[in-house]
Coordinates of C-alpha atoms and ligand atoms in Angstrom, one line a residue:
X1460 CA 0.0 0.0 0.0
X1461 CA 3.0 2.7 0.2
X1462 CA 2.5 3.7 -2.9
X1463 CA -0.9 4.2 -3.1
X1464 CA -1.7 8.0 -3.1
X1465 CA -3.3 9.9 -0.1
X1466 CA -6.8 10.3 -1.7
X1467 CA -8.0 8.7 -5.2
X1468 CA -10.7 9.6 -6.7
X1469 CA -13.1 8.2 -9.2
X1470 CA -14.9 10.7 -11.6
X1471 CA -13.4 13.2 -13.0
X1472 CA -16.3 15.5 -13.1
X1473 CA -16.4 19.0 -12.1
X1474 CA -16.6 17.7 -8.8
X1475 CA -13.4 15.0 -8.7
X1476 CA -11.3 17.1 -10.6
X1477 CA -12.0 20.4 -8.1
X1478 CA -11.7 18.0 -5.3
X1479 CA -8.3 17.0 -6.7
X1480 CA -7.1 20.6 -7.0
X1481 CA -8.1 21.3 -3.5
X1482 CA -6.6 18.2 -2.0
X1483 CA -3.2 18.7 -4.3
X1484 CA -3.2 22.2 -2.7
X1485 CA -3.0 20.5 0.2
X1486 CA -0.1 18.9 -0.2
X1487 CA -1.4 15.1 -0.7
X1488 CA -0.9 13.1 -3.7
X1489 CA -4.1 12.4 -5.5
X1490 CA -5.2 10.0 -8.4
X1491 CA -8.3 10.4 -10.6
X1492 CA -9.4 7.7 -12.6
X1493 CA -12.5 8.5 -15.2
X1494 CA -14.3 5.8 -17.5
X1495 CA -14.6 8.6 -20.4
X1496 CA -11.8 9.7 -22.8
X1497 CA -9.2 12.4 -21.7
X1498 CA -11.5 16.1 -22.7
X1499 CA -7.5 17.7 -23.2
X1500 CA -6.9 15.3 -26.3
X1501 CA -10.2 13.9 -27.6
X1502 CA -13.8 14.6 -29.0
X1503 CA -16.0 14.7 -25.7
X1504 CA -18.6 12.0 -25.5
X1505 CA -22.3 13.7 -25.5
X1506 CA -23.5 13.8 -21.8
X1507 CA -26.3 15.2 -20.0
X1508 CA -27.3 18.9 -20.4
X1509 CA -24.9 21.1 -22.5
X1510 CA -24.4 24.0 -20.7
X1511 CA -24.8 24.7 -17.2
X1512 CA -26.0 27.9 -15.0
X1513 CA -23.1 28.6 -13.0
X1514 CA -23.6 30.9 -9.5
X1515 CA -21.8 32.3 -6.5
X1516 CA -21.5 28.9 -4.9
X1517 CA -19.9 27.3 -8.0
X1518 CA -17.9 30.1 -8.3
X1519 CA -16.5 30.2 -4.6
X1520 CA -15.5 27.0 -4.8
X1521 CA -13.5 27.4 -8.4
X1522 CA -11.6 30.6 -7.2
X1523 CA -10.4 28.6 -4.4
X1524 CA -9.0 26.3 -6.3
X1525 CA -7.6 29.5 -8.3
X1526 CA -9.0 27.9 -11.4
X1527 CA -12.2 31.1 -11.9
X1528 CA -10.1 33.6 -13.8
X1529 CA -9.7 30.9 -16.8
X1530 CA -13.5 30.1 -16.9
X1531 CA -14.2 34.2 -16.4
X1532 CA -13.8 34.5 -20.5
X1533 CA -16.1 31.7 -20.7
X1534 CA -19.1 32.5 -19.3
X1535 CA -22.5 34.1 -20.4
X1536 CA -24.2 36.6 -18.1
X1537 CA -27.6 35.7 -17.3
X1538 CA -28.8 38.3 -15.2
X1539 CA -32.7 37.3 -15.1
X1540 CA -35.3 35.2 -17.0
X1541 CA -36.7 36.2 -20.8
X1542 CA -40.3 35.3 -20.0
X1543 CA -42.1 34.0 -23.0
X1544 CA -45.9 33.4 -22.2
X1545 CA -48.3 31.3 -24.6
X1546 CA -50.1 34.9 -25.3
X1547 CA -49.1 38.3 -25.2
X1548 CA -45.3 40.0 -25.3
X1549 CA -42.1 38.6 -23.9
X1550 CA -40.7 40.3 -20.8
X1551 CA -37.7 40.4 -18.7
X1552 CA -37.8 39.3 -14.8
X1553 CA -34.4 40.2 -13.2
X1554 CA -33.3 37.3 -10.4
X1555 CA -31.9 39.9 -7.8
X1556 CA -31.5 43.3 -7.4
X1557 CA -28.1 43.8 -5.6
X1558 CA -24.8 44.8 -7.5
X1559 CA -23.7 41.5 -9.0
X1560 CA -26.4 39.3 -8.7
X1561 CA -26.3 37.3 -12.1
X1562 CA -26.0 34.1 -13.1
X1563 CA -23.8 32.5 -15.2
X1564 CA -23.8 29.8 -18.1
X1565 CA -21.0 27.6 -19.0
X1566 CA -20.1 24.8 -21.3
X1567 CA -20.3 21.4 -19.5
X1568 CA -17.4 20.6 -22.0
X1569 CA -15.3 23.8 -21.3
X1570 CA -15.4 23.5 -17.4
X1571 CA -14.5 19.9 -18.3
X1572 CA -11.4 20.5 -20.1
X1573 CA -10.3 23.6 -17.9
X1574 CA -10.6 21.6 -14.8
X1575 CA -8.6 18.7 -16.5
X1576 CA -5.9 20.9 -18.1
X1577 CA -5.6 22.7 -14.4
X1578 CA -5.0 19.3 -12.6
X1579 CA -2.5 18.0 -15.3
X1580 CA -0.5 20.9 -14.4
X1581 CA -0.6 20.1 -10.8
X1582 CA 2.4 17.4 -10.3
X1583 CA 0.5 15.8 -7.9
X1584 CA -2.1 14.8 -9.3
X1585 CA -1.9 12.0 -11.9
X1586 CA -5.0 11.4 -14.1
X1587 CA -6.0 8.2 -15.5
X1588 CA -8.6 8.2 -18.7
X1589 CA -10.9 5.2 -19.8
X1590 CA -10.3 3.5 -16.7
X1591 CA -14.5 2.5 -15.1
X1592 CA -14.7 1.6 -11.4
X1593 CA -16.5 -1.5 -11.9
X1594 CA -17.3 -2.0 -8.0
X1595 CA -15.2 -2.7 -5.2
X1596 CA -13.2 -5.5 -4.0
X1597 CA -13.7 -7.7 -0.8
X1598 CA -10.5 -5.7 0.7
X1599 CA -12.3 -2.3 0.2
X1600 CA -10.6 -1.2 -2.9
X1601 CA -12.1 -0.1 -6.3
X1602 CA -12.1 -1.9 -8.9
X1603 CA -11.3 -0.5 -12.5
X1604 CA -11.5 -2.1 -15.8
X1605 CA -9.5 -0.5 -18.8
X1606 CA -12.3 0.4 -21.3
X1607 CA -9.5 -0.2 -24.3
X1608 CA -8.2 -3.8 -23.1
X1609 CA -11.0 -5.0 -21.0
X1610 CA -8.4 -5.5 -18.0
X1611 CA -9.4 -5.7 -14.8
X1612 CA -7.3 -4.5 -11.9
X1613 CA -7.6 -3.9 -8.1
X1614 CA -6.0 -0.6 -7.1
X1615 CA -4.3 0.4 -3.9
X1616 CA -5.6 3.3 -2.3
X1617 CA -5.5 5.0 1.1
X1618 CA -8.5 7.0 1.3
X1619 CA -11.1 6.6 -1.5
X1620 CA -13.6 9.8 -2.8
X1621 CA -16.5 8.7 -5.4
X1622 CA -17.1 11.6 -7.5
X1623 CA -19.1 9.0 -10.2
X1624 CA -21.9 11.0 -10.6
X1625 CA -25.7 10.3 -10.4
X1626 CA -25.1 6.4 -11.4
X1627 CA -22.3 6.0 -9.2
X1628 CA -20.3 2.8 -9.8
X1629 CA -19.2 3.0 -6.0
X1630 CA -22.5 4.3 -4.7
X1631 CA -24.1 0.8 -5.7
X1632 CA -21.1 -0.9 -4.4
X1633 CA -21.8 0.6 -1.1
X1634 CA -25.2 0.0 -0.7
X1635 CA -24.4 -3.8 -2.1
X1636 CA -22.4 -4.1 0.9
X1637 CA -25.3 -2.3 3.3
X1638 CA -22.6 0.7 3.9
X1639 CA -24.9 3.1 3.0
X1640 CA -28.6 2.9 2.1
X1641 CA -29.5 4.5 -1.5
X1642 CA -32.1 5.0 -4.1
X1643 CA -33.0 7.4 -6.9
X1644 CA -36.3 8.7 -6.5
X1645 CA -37.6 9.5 -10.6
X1646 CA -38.9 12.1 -11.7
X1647 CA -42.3 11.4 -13.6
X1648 CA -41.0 14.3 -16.2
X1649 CA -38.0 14.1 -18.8
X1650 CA -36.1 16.2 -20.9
X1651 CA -34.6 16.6 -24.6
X1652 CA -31.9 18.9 -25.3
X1653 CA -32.4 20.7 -28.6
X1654 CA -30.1 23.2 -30.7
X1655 CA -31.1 27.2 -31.1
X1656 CA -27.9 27.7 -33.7
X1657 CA -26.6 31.7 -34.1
X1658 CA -27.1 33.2 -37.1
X1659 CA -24.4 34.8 -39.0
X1660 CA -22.9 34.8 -35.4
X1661 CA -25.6 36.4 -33.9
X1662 CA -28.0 35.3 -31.7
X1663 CA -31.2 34.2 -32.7
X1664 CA -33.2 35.1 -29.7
X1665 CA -33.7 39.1 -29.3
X1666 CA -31.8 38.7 -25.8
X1667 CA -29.2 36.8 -25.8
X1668 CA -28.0 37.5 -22.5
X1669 CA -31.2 35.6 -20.1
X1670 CA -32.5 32.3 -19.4
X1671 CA -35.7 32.1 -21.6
X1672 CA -38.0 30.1 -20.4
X1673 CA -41.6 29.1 -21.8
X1674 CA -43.6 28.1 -19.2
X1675 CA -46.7 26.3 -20.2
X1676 CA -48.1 24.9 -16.6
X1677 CA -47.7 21.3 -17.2
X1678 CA -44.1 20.9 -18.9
X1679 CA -41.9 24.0 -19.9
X1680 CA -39.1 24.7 -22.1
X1681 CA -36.0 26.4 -21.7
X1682 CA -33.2 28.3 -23.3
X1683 CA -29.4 29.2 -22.1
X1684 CA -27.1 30.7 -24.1
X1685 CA -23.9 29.5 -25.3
X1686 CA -20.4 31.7 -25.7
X1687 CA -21.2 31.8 -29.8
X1688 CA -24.6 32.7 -29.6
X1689 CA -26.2 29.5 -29.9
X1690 CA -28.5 28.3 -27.3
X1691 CA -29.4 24.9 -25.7
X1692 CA -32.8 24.6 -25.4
X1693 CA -34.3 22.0 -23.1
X1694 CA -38.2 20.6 -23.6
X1695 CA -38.7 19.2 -19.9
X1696 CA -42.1 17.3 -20.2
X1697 CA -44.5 14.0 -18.5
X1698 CA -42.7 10.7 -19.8
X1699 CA -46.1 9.5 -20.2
X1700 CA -50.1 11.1 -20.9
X1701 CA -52.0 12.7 -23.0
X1702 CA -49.3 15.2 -23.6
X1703 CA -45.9 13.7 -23.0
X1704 CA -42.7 12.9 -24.5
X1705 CA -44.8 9.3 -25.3
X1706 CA -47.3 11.1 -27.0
X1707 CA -45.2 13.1 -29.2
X1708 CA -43.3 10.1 -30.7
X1709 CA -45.9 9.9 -33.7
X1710 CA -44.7 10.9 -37.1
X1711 CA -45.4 15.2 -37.1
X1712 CA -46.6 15.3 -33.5
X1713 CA -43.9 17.2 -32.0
X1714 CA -43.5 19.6 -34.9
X1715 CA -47.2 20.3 -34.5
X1716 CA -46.8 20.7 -30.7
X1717 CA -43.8 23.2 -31.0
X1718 CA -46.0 25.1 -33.6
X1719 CA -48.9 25.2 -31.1
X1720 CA -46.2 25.6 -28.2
X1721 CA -43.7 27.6 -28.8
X1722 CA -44.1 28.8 -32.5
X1723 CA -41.0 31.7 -32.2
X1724 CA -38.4 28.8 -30.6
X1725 CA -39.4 26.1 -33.3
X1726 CA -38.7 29.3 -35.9
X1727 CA -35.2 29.3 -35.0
X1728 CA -34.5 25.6 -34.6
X1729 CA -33.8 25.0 -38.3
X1730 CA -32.8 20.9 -37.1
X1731 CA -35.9 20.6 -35.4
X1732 CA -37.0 17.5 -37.1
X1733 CA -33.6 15.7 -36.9
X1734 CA -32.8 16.4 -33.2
X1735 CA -36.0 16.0 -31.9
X1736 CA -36.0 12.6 -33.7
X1737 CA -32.5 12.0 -32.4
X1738 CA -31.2 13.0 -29.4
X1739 CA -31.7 11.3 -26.2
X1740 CA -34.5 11.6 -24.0
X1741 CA -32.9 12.4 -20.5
X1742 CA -34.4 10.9 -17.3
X1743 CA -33.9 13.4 -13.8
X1744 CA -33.9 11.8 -10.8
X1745 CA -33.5 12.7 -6.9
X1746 CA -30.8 10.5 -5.4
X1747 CA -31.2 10.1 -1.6
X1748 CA -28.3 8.3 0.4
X1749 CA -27.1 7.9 3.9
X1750 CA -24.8 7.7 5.3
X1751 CA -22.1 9.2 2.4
X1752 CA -19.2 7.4 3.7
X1753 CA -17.8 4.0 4.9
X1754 CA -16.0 5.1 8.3
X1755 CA -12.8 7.2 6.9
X1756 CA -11.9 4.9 3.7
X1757 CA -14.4 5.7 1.2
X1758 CA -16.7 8.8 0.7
X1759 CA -19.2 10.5 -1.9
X1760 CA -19.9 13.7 -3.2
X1761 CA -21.5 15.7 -5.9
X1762 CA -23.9 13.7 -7.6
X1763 CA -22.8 10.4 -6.3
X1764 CA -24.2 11.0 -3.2
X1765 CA -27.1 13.5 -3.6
X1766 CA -28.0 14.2 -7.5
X1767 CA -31.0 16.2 -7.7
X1768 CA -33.5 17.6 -10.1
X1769 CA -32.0 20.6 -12.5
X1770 CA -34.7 23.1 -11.7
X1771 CA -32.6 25.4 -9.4
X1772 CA -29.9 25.2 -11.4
X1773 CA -27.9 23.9 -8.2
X1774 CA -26.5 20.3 -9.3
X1775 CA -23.0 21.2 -10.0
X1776 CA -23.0 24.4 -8.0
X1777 CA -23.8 21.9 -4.7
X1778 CA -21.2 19.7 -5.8
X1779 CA -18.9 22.3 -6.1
X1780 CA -19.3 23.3 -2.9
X1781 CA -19.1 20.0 -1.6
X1782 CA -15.5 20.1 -2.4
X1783 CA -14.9 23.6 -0.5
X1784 CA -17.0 22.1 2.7
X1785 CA -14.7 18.6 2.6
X1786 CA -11.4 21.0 2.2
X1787 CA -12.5 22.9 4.9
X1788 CA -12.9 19.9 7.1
X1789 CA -9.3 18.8 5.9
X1790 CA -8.1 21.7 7.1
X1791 CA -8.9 22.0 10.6
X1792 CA -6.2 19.4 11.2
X1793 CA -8.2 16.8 12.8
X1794 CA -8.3 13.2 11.4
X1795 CA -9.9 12.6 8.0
X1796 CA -13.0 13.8 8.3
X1797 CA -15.4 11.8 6.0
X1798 CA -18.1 10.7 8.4
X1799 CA -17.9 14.5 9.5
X1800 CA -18.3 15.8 5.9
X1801 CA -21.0 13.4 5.7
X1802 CA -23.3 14.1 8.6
X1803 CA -22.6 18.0 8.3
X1804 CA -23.4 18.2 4.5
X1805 CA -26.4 15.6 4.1
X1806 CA -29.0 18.4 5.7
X1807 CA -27.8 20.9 3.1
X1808 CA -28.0 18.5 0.0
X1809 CA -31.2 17.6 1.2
X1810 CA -32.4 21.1 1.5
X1811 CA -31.5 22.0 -2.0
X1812 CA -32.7 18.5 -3.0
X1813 CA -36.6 20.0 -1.9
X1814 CA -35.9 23.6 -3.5
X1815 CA -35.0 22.2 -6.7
X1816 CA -38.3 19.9 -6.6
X1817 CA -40.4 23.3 -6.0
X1818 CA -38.2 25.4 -7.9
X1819 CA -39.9 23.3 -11.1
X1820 CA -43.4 24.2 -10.5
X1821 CA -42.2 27.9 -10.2
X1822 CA -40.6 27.9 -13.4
X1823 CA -43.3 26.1 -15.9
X1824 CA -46.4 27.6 -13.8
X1825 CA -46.3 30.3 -10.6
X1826 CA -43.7 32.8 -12.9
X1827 CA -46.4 34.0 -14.7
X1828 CA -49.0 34.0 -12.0
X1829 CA -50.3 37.8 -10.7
X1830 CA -49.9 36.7 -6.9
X1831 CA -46.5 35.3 -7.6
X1832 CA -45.6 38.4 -9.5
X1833 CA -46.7 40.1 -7.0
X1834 CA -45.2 38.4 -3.7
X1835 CA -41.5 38.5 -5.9
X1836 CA -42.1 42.3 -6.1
X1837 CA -43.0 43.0 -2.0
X1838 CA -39.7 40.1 -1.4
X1839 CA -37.7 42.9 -3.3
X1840 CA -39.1 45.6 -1.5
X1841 CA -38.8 43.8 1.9
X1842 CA -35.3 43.2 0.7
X1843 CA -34.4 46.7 0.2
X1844 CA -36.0 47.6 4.0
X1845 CA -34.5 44.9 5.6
X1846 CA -31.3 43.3 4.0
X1847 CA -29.6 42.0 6.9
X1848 CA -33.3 39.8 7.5
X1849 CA -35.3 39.5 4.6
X1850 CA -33.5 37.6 1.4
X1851 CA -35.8 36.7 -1.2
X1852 CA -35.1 32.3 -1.1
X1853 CA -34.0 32.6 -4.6
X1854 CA -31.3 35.3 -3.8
X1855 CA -30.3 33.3 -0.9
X1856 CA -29.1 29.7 -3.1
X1857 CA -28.0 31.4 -6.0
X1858 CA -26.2 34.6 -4.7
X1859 CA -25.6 34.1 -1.0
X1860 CA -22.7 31.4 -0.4
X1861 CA -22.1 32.1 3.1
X1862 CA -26.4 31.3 3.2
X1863 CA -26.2 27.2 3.8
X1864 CA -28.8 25.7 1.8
X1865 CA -30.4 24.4 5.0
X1866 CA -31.2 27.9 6.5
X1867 CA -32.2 29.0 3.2
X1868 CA -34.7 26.5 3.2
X1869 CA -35.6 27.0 6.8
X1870 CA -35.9 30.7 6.7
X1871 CA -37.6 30.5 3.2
X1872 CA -40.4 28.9 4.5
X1873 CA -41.5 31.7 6.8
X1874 CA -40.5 34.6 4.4
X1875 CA -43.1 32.8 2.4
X1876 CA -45.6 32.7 5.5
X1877 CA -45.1 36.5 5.4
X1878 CA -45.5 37.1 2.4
X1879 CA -48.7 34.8 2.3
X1880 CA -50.1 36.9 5.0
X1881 CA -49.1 40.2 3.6
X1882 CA -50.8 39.6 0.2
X1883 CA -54.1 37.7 1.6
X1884 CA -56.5 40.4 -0.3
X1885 CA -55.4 42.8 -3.6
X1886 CA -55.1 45.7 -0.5
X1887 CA -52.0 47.5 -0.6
X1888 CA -49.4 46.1 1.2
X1889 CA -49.0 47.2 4.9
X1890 CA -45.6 47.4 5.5
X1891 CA -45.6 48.5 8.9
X1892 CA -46.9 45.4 9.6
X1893 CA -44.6 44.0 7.2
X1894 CA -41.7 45.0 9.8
X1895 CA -43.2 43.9 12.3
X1896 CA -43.5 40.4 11.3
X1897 CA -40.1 40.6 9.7
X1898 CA -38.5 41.8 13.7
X1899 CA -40.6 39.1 15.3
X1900 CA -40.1 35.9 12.9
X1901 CA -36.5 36.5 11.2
X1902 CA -33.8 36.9 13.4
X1903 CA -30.7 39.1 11.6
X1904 CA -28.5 36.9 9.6
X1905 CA -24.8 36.0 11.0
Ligands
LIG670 P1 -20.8 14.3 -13.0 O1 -20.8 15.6 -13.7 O2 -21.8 13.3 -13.4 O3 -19.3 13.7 -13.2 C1 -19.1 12.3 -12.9 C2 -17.9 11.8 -13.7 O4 -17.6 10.5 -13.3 C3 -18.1 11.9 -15.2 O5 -16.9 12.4 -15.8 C4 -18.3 10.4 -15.5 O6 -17.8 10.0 -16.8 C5 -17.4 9.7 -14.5 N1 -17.9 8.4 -14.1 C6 -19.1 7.9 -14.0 N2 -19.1 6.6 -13.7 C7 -17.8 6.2 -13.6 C8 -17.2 5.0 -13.3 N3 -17.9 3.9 -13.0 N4 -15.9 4.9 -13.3 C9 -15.1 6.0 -13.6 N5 -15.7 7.2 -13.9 C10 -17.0 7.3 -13.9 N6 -26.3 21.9 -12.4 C11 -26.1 23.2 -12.2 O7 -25.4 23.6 -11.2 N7 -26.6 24.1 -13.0 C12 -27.3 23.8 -14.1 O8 -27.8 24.6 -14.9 C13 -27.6 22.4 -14.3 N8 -28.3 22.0 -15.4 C14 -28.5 20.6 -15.5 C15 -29.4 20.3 -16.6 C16 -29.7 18.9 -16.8 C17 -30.6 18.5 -17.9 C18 -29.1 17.9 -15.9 C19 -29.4 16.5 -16.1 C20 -28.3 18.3 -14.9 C21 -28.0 19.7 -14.7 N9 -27.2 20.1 -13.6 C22 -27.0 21.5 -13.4 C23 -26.6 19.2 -12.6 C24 -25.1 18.9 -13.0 O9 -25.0 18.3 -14.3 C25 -24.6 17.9 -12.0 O10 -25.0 18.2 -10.7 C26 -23.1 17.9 -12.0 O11 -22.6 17.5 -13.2 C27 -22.5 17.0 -10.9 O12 -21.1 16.9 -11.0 P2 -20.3 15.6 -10.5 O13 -18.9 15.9 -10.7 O14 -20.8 15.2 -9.1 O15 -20.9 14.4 -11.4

């Protein structure tokens, strides 16, 4: 075992490739093993979702690992949503209000290859391509199987991090062995990633710089734009029904739907027919699991241990984070601290687990509500009266870092209750009693 590294990790994801980087910093030795090809030297494989929405979290935890100011000429501002309802005109919703509160989107493949390329400069760090973690052995350690030869080996390790995403090899292994308990809870909806391409390098949407989103109640699509002006667009929808990804796989019927649906996206999606008919019909799925860890040999993060719907746009971001949260443990000298990272971390992951579950009923229904509009409006204004209290939920995941997810989910729920009983009738708002309820039921943030 002396020469196994201090810490191997399997997945080399945005979250076992940052964890690396951390850990490297660190001073320990690391190994990565990943079952895809290396993104430095080869095509990338098509994966889920193409671009991501990147926020304060995700970006904490990249600066830390100084890798930020390489992604910075990367990234798309997405300060707010394009609204684009069945009838009437388009409009802008912004998603904060303080200096700086924008999200971000990235290409998956991108952050890929600039995590990659950061952690092949790290000496360190050695990275190991094509090699799947197949399960693990009766002694503890993974096993990988060389997706070029088919050979099969049993690798030494010390400590062992799974960063194998939401189907994770080592997950399974775990709950095999009754380590951990685990299942994937499956979302009854699915999605389809489809192309909005520039044109003549221009964008084809009026704004380019906003997630466009059409909600329609029942399923939604979406739109996020890509560094040359394209867009992903992303048709989230039931699996099965009277309108559902099932119903739509007769000859013409999605063509028909988009021209009932969403007439000005299907205008600008010149592939329609051909992507539609081709690309893969994504299943999204809440993965629950506890504990994370086998005492301090093996542990999970990212989507390995808590994968969770896309709605809040929180999925990397968390597991981003996750690597800040197990660095900070790892820092505080005291033994390795996987059963601590797990016990701490599991009530955030399930918080934003929940959000991101809600978060999907806001987006395809409640954004174009008058009630909702007009409880986001008062949660501004509350906001601007009391901003060490009051933090609209929304502001709180995406923009507010030093926020855990748990106490935005805690004190979420009774901003809501205030805002419930503040907008009960169309009367205007009475916000001396607004400031009242605000002293008595929010105590100031830390
Ligand atoms: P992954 O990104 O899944 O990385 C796991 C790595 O492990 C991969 O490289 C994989 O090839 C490798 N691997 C898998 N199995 C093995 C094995 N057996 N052996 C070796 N290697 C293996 N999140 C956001 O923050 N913002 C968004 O806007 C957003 N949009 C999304 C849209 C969709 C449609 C979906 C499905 C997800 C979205 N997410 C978003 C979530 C985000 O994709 C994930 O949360 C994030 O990728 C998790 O990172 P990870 O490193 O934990 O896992």
């Amino acid at each position: 075992m002396s020469t196994a590294p201090d810490l191997t990790i399997i997945g080399a994801g945005p979250a076992g490739t940052l964890l690396a980087l951390l850990a490297a910093r660190r001073g320990n030795t690391v190994a990565v093993y990943e079952r895809r090809g290396d993104p430095r030297s080869t095509t990338p494989e098509a994966g889920r979702s193409i671009n991501l929405a990147l926020a304060t979290r995700g970006m904490h935890a990249l600066d830390a690992a100084g890798v930020l100011p390489l992604l910075t000429p990367l990234l798309v501002p997405m300060p707010g949503r394009q609204l684009h309802p069945a009838e009437g005109a388009q409009s802008f919703s912004p998603y904060g209000q303080m200096p700086g509160e924008t999200n971000y989107s990235i290409s998956r493949v991108d952050l890929t290859r600039v995590l990659v390329e950061a952690a092949g400069g790290d000496a360190r760090i050695s990275l190991h391509f094509r090699q799947r973690c197949t399960g693990l052995a009766a002694s503890g350690a993974p096993l990988l199987q060389d997706e070029d030869t088919g050979h099969q080996q049993e690798i030494a390790v010390h400590r062992v991090v799974g960063a194998d995403g939401a189907g994770s090899a080592l997950r399974k292994a775990l709950a095999a062995m009754n380590a951990v308990k685990a299942g994937n809870a499956l979302l009854d909806h699915d999605y389809k990633e489809l192309t909005i391409p520039a044109v003549d390098g221009r964008s084809a949407l009026a704004t380019r710089e906003a997630l466009h989103i059409w909600p329609r109640h029942g399923f939604m699509l979406i739109a996020l734009p890509n560094a040359d002006c394209s867009f992903t667009a992303t048709l989230f929808m039931p699996r099965q029904g009277s309108l559902s990804f099932e119903s739509l796989a007769v000859a013409g019927a999605a063509r028909e739907f988009f021209a009932q649906q969403f007439p000005d996206a299907l205008a600008v999606m010149p592939d329609f027919d051909a992507e539609f008919a081709t690309h893969r019909q994504g299943v999204l799925g809440t993965v629950h699991c506890v504990p994370w860890n086998l005492d301090e040999r093996i542990v999970l993060i990212g989507d390995a241990a808590h994968a969770i719907v896309p709605f809040h746009g929180q999925g990397m971001n968390c597991a981003l984070e996750d690597c800040l949260v197990l660095d900070a443990l790892l820092a505080d000298g005291k033994p390795w601290p996987f059963a601590r990272f797990s016990s701490a971390r599991r009530p955030d992951a399930e918080a934003i687990a929940a959000m991101s579950l809600e978060n999907y009923g806001e987006m395809r229904d409640e954004v174009l509500d008058p009630r909702f509009q007009r409880q986001k409006a008062l949660s501004l204004e509350l906001e601007r009266r009391h901003p060490g209290r009051f933090i609209p939920r929304y502001s709180m995941v995406m923009f507010h870092a030093e926020i855990p997810y748990s106490i935005a989910f805690a004190r979420g729920m009774v901003q809501q209750q205030i805002l419930e009983a503040l907008t009960e009738d169309d009367a205007p708002v009475d916000l001396a009693r607004a400031d009242q309820l605000i002293a008595a039921r929010l105590p100031p943030l830390a």
